[in-house]
Amino acid sequence: ACTTHRTHKRAQTSRFVLRTHKTSRYASLLNMLSLSLSATRSSMSFLLSKNHHRGSAASLQKGKTRTAKRVYFSVDANTPKKNGGGNTANNDNKKKEKKKESNTYAATVLLPQTTFEMRANSVQKEPLMQKWWLENNVYKHVANREESTGNLESFTLHDGPPYANGDLHIGHALNKILKDFITRYQALRGKRVRYVPGWDTHGLPIELKVLQSIEDPEVRKNLTPIKLRKKAAKFALGQVERQSKQFQRYGIWGEFENPYMTLQPAYEASQLEVFGKMFLNGHIYRGKKPVHWSPSSQTALAEAELEYPDVHVSQSVYVAFPIEATLEGANAIKDETLKSTLLDGSLKLAVWTTTPWTMPANAAVAMNPKLEYRVCDFKGEKIVVANDLVASLSETLEDTLTALGEGPFLGAEMEGLTYQHPTIKDRVNPVIVGGDYITTDAGTGLVHTAPGHGQDDYIAGLKYNLPLHSPVDDLGNFTEEAGSELFGLNVLGDGNEKCIEQLQAANALLKREPYEHKYPYDWRTKKPTIFRATEQWFCSVEGFRDDALKALDSVKFIPESGSKRMRPMVSGRSDWCISRQRSWGVPIPCFFFEETNEVLMDESIIKHVTDIVRKEGTDAWFMKDIEELLPSEHKSKASSLRRGTDTMDVWFDSGSSWNGVLNERGMNAPCDLYLEGSDQHRGWFQSSLLTSVAATGRAPYKTLLTHGFVLDENGYKMSKSKGNVVDPNFVIEGGKNQKTEPGYGADTLRLWVASTDYNSDVSIGSNVIKQTSENYRKIRGTLRFLMGVENDFKSKEHAIAFDQLPGFDQYCLYRLEETMKKIEIAYDNYNFAAVNSEINAFTTFLSNVYLDVSKDRLYLGHPSDAKRRAAQTVVHELITNLLAALAPILPHTAEEAFLARDTVAKEDKQISVFLQGWPTKKKNSNNNSIMSQADAKNWEALIDLRSVANLAIEDARNSKLVGASLETSIKVFAEDETFSRFLKTNEHFLKEMFICSEVTLCATLSDYEKKEDREEESKEVFSKSGDSDACAGKLFAAASKASGEKCLRCWCYSNALGTTDAKKHPKLCERCGPIVLDVAPDLVYHQEASNAEAVGASSS
């Protein structure tokens, strides 16, 4: 059915002839596609409305429809015809055959004919199309383009590796489909495009999956690292294969037969090369410092491996530390109140912390040297707090703090004083001055400092040479260093509570209260982490931070806000802990002397291990003897060494992909584009930047493009517990009951992606998909109609030069050119929603205006008539351009349509729409643009005048004066003189433009308002007026009943029926008569059929 027109006042069904193309590759695919249908299509017929199709803005807005009588006819008079799907009973067929036979002029109408089905049948046909792409090496033609054409221009989008664990979710679909839009568009632009999909295959989640699969605890306990690694590799490869099939079902193309995986020996070796360069450049070191530690995973974590749930409640405490009274300390103090309270031994420091379990590691109290502090009386005790917090602390501590002395003093005055640790009697700690992290936003203005459990604390500890206490083991339990009362207790549980009890027992606890805040969790186990000092390998970001920030200056961020998000992350980043205490990963190639624990690692060792890994993979590190892992100059030390057991952070794995993929495979470096979710500013984008700058001094990418997250259609985050998860596979394939849970296919899912503003969060749900499916059907219907009317057109034989086309056809090409410019700009800027919007707007113009107006000459004109060939010339250009515009978004549909066009339409002999190239700009024979803007404005004004005429026709319909627009006579007037002259020049075209039988063009408003001589007093006239942005003044149109009789072929009303041959064709108008005599000379009108309904031009 032609679903592309403004209103649907008649129904149509169609059947198709599967025409075998001369080129076997096209025939094989079309045969595959046809076999996927429920029944073989064998003929073509249309169910046409008796009433001439005529729409208006008013009827469309009101949603009006008309019930139509239907006339059946066949295109091929020699072929027995069946109506419907081929299963209609014989008696029904006989009734319909009678109707067909009574339609004398049916066979003279040039109806659309195409093998391109209205029904997409995507669930069956898309996999066949994907198979055809593989068999015909379409992607390989694009990837190897320079080898065959010498075209060296290329485009590289580097794929960020998803983790190889579990089924894909809708976020994966959004990401990969966006990437596919880009690579397919770049291929259409003639560039060499290589897209290498990748997978992150190391790390804890896979290791845990392997351990969970082993039910016997004894077997799990005795699992050696190499056995675990073998199982992990097998699991990861299985997940990659599974996810790869799912990605390809989305219509994603790329080197899926040769993807990159972080477990591949060549990739692992390239990663070690990056590590080696960073080490030799002085950016890798080993040290003991606090890192994010996951007790649940028993490993260090990077910032990118953390998540911060909205709600976490800690037990916060306010604690008083007693200052030691010393004469030396008092003499350095200027504030008399502070000095006197210090000397009498009653002064205490008030601190606040949300981690009471870190109290055993306390090594100092830090104050801001520029902040003002005050000695206050609190329940008879003298405590020091920030001056600005006295009032709020009185409320928090539920008792008044009374400020003492004449005024506040600066924190710098207290530097160097000492205090007694409240629960560890033999520990005396200093008061130090810290940095800007000490504020009055919360707490007391004094900070409990434990260098073994905090980054700021650690930096302060380096400055003051403080001890690095960290009495916590890998499980998060207190060690013996914390004391017998705490030993073995978990710091996130009983140990935390015990520390609070100790403070209370020491009379140091001022208050405890729950505190809700964001707290780091392990993103894999979803459990809280701790900050803990351990021996780790670090990347010293401080050494190249400025270079990294400078490298970002040359990177384009889309959206621009990405720069504001990422730059502070880099500028404020602490050193990167790159070591992990796991077996499944790339080992850090270092050795330790058994006696001294001193590290042995140099350029020769890294190179030697890298060469081994490139040949045998990283399993060799765990399997070979130490002597084999050492280069010749170090082999003699083998007996005194042990190998390191730490592996690299998985973010170092994926962050090295610029070397492991781009450099290893000879692709663009730096690459053109990285595209991932906005969370990757602190993840893969950042790890890639840091490794690349540290090793090569430059960023690995030219552009960073980010998308948001996918929410349900109500704007809520998806979760299984809420039951609002949208499975992309379910959208594509549907459920068990295809009637209630239909599969929409990959192209509908892709169209949804194209319709979103993906730079922010996007929504999806059943209603959204249904709406997208309707939009898809409209696009497909437009393509189908266009292809149907192109069926007998051969461009080389029939095309008309653009400057010889009628003005309306030139205007359509002008609109096409303007639309393609906007689409090209939108694609270049990755604005796919704008592409979708432009396509929808243009196809609406085609349906409502151009095709609606052009049907008459396409269906009823002489097959070789110049006006008909002009319309087909335009249609040919429309199809070529629309297929190119749609191909990146709807690749299956565009390819199916491309292959369904007659071989004569593919005169460049390309096998695929993706090898056809992007359409060239439209020029006339003088190499000028199709039409000037001034001329285009006139046509736009005429379209507006047509809308005014439609309103008048609608009034005439509603009054029952006419049934169809061809029954009307239209009278028009325009106040704008320029536009009025344009109307006069194109007066011959106005009847076709308004789809009516008569048009009167008035020179003045009085002429418009004056009754015609032939009009009777009782004749009804319906007048409307309107405005246009394309011209000045008002537009006027009036509709009345047309004179004359109806032509049985075109349904136009004429006063000259039968003038061509009154004997043979008394009911044909002056246009249709000569055409019928020429195309069907033996056809004679039968009197008995005079009451039968004939076929109207615009009713198909």
Short mmCIF file of N, CA, C and O in Angstrom, two decimals, residues 41 107 427 474 544 548 669 671 720 741 804 826 835 937 961 975 1059 1061 1081:
data_model
loop_
_atom_site.label_atom_id
_atom_site.label_comp_id
_atom_site.label_asym_id
_atom_site.label_seq_id
_atom_site.Cartn_x
_atom_site.Cartn_y
_atom_site.Cartn_z
N ARG A 41 5.31 -14.72 -4.15
CA ARG A 41 4.53 -13.72 -4.86
C ARG A 41 4.62 -14.00 -6.36
O ARG A 41 5.69 -14.20 -6.89
N ALA A 107 -6.01 -1.75 -18.23
CA ALA A 107 -4.71 -2.21 -18.73
C ALA A 107 -3.87 -1.08 -19.30
O ALA A 107 -2.68 -1.26 -19.57
N ARG A 427 51.84 6.65 72.03
CA ARG A 427 51.99 7.36 70.76
C ARG A 427 51.65 8.84 70.96
O ARG A 427 50.55 9.20 71.36
N ASP A 474 44.54 -7.99 53.77
CA ASP A 474 43.85 -8.03 52.47
C ASP A 474 42.34 -8.21 52.60
O ASP A 474 41.58 -7.77 51.73
N PHE A 544 53.99 13.56 33.91
CA PHE A 544 53.60 13.96 32.55
C PHE A 544 52.19 14.58 32.52
O PHE A 544 51.58 14.66 31.45
N ALA A 548 49.88 15.73 29.27
CA ALA A 548 48.56 15.14 29.01
C ALA A 548 47.51 16.23 28.79
O ALA A 548 46.69 16.15 27.88
N ALA A 669 47.09 6.29 13.36
CA ALA A 669 47.47 6.58 14.75
C ALA A 669 48.09 7.96 14.78
O ALA A 669 49.12 8.18 14.13
N CYS A 671 44.07 7.87 15.93
CA CYS A 671 42.90 7.53 15.14
C CYS A 671 41.94 8.72 15.08
O CYS A 671 42.06 9.68 15.84
N LYS A 720 16.54 -5.20 36.73
CA LYS A 720 15.74 -6.42 36.68
C LYS A 720 14.67 -6.41 37.76
O LYS A 720 13.57 -6.93 37.56
N GLU A 741 4.00 -10.22 20.78
CA GLU A 741 5.38 -9.78 21.01
C GLU A 741 6.16 -9.87 19.69
O GLU A 741 7.04 -10.70 19.52
N GLN A 804 16.39 20.94 -18.62
CA GLN A 804 15.26 20.77 -19.53
C GLN A 804 14.01 20.28 -18.81
O GLN A 804 12.96 20.11 -19.41
N ALA A 826 25.02 16.91 8.87
CA ALA A 826 24.61 16.21 10.09
C ALA A 826 25.43 14.94 10.30
O ALA A 826 25.88 14.66 11.41
N VAL A 835 19.81 13.91 10.90
CA VAL A 835 19.67 13.11 9.68
C VAL A 835 18.26 12.54 9.61
O VAL A 835 17.57 12.66 8.58
N LYS A 937 11.61 30.13 -4.06
CA LYS A 937 10.62 30.81 -3.23
C LYS A 937 9.25 30.82 -3.90
O LYS A 937 8.21 30.66 -3.25
N LEU A 961 -20.90 18.92 -1.87
CA LEU A 961 -20.90 19.44 -3.23
C LEU A 961 -20.08 18.56 -4.15
O LEU A 961 -20.46 18.31 -5.30
N GLU A 975 -1.97 38.35 -4.13
CA GLU A 975 -1.74 39.80 -4.06
C GLU A 975 -0.32 40.19 -4.46
O GLU A 975 -0.10 41.27 -4.98
N THR A 1059 -13.89 13.49 -28.25
CA THR A 1059 -13.43 14.28 -29.41
C THR A 1059 -12.32 13.58 -30.19
O THR A 1059 -12.12 13.88 -31.37
N ASP A 1061 -11.99 10.05 -30.65
CA ASP A 1061 -12.64 8.99 -31.43
C ASP A 1061 -13.97 8.68 -30.74
O ASP A 1061 -14.03 7.86 -29.82
N PRO A 1081 -4.44 0.12 -29.52
CA PRO A 1081 -5.25 0.46 -30.70
C PRO A 1081 -6.47 -0.43 -30.90
O PRO A 1081 -7.45 -0.01 -31.53
#
